[in-house]
Amino acid sequence: MKKYVHNFSAGPCILPKEVMQKAAEAVIEYNNSGLSIIEMSHRSKDFVAVMDKSFALVRELLNVPDNYDISFLQGGASLQFTMLPQNLLPVGGKVGYLNTGVWASKAVKEAEFYGETIQVASSKDKNFSYVPKDYSIPSDLSYLHLTSNNTIYGTQLKSFPETSVPLVCDMSSDLMSKVIDVSKFDLIYAGAQKNMGPAGVTLVISKKGIFGKSGRKIPTMLDYTTHIDNESMFNTPPCFSIYTCMLTMEWLKNLGGIAAMEAINEKKGKLLYDEIDSNPLFLGTAAKEDRSLMNVTFVMKDPSLEPEFSQMAKERNLSGIEGHRSVGGYRASIYNAMPIESVQALVDAMRDMAKKHA
Ligand SMILES: *Cc1c(COP(=O)(O)O)cnc(C)c1O
């Protein structure tokens, strides 16, 4: 294989090496069938078993209660921005949003096509570097939309509001990175490519009984009940993406499940944030109490040193640490599959940079 690269990409992102190996093998031939995973019928016994196992693993790992459905959809998290209000916002209803960044803003924009949107709070005043707290939630909202982890700005919700308003949450960039209580939400969704698998599949977990009340005519493919009723097989599912997600979930299970993963993620985050806080050259950009354990954002106190540090990172195969084009600086994404050795390699580079400029 090619030289080892520490992959800090925000998404599509690093997946476990053994997952990649198994996925690659399945592309050549799956399960001694003489067929590749990408050329066999999605109705075949072999692939139906992959679907069944994938549903079961989501349910087991996230402890999804029986009164929730699990779906594997397409169109990315971005299509959810449209499907949500179509399915959950009644004509004349209101939807609330916690505006914590680009993804939340994009979700609001799509909801505006369907009804009134209310921003319950926003952190735009400080370029989304913190998570708003102590806001009030109008009780007449059809639902409140949250983004649990702000991939671009490196902030993360450490708790979810206690409210009687149904909660809908975009967990694209931190689902399966820490223990959550699914029963607190009406609907959770996540594009796979940040923590679960390749792009092309979106996981949706929805409480039974929430659909069919919006009074809207919903095109078949955009209606959640189509996919739930057909066990995500109404049309051809993204077979390879789902298979690879299944492998990642098996890997996660073998590692001890999500609680074990959470402990590892905390360790990785601490290692990197401690360096950012103690290194004289670097500065974290997110408010300390809201720092994400998935996307770590930072800048150099002297921006004129950034080209030199970027060059050093390149020489050490630290890949994908440039900040999002809308923020600049650096962003190290340290998702589940990122080994602590790679985080250490970044920390070492930061230390060596500081020594050079002491
Ligand atoms: C990446 C991302 C999205 C967009 O996902 P797509 O699958 O590209 O549509 C939405 N929300 C969050 C939080 C993300 O990180």
mmCIF file of C-alpha atoms and ligand atoms in Angstrom, residues 75-79 81 103 147 149-151 170-173 189 191-194 202 335, ligand 1:
data_model
loop_
_atom_site.group_PDB
_atom_site.id
_atom_site.type_symbol
_atom_site.label_atom_id
_atom_site.label_comp_id
_atom_site.label_asym_id
_atom_site.label_seq_id
_atom_site.Cartn_x
_atom_site.Cartn_y
_atom_site.Cartn_z
ATOM 1 C CA GLY A 75 -29.547 12.427 -1.070
ATOM 2 C CA GLY A 76 -27.225 13.120 1.877
ATOM 3 C CA ALA A 77 -28.065 15.061 4.983
ATOM 4 C CA SER A 78 -28.903 17.927 2.622
ATOM 5 C CA LEU A 79 -32.005 16.200 1.258
ATOM 6 C CA PHE A 81 -33.311 19.549 5.109
ATOM 7 C CA TRP A 103 -25.467 23.379 8.138
ATOM 8 C CA THR A 147 -27.252 20.288 14.762
ATOM 9 C CA ASN A 149 -21.899 18.871 15.984
ATOM 10 C CA ASN A 150 -20.840 21.803 13.888
ATOM 11 C CA THR A 151 -18.371 20.248 11.528
ATOM 12 C CA ASP A 170 -28.725 16.530 12.385
ATOM 13 C CA MET A 171 -26.032 14.266 13.845
ATOM 14 C CA SER A 172 -24.063 13.888 10.615
ATOM 15 C CA SER A 173 -20.685 14.505 12.167
ATOM 16 C CA TYR A 189 -30.382 11.834 10.793
ATOM 17 C CA GLY A 191 -24.989 11.450 6.317
ATOM 18 C CA ALA A 192 -22.682 8.431 6.544
ATOM 19 C CA GLN A 193 -19.485 9.982 5.269
ATOM 20 C CA LYS A 194 -18.416 11.648 8.521
ATOM 21 C CA THR A 202 -28.025 8.759 5.094
ATOM 22 C CA TYR A 335 -13.472 10.942 13.898
HETATM 23 C C1 LIG B 1 -21.508 17.336 6.043
HETATM 24 C C2 LIG B 1 -22.692 17.763 6.775
HETATM 25 C C3 LIG B 1 -23.934 17.940 6.139
HETATM 26 C C4 LIG B 1 -24.125 17.753 4.660
HETATM 27 O O1 LIG B 1 -24.125 16.431 4.342
HETATM 28 P P1 LIG B 1 -24.358 15.905 2.847
HETATM 29 O O2 LIG B 1 -24.417 14.445 3.064
HETATM 30 O O3 LIG B 1 -23.160 16.363 2.060
HETATM 31 O O4 LIG B 1 -25.598 16.488 2.341
HETATM 32 C C5 LIG B 1 -25.015 18.308 6.915
HETATM 33 N N1 LIG B 1 -24.901 18.497 8.239
HETATM 34 C C6 LIG B 1 -23.722 18.342 8.882
HETATM 35 C C7 LIG B 1 -23.652 18.571 10.347
HETATM 36 C C8 LIG B 1 -22.587 17.975 8.174
HETATM 37 O O5 LIG B 1 -21.406 17.819 8.812
#
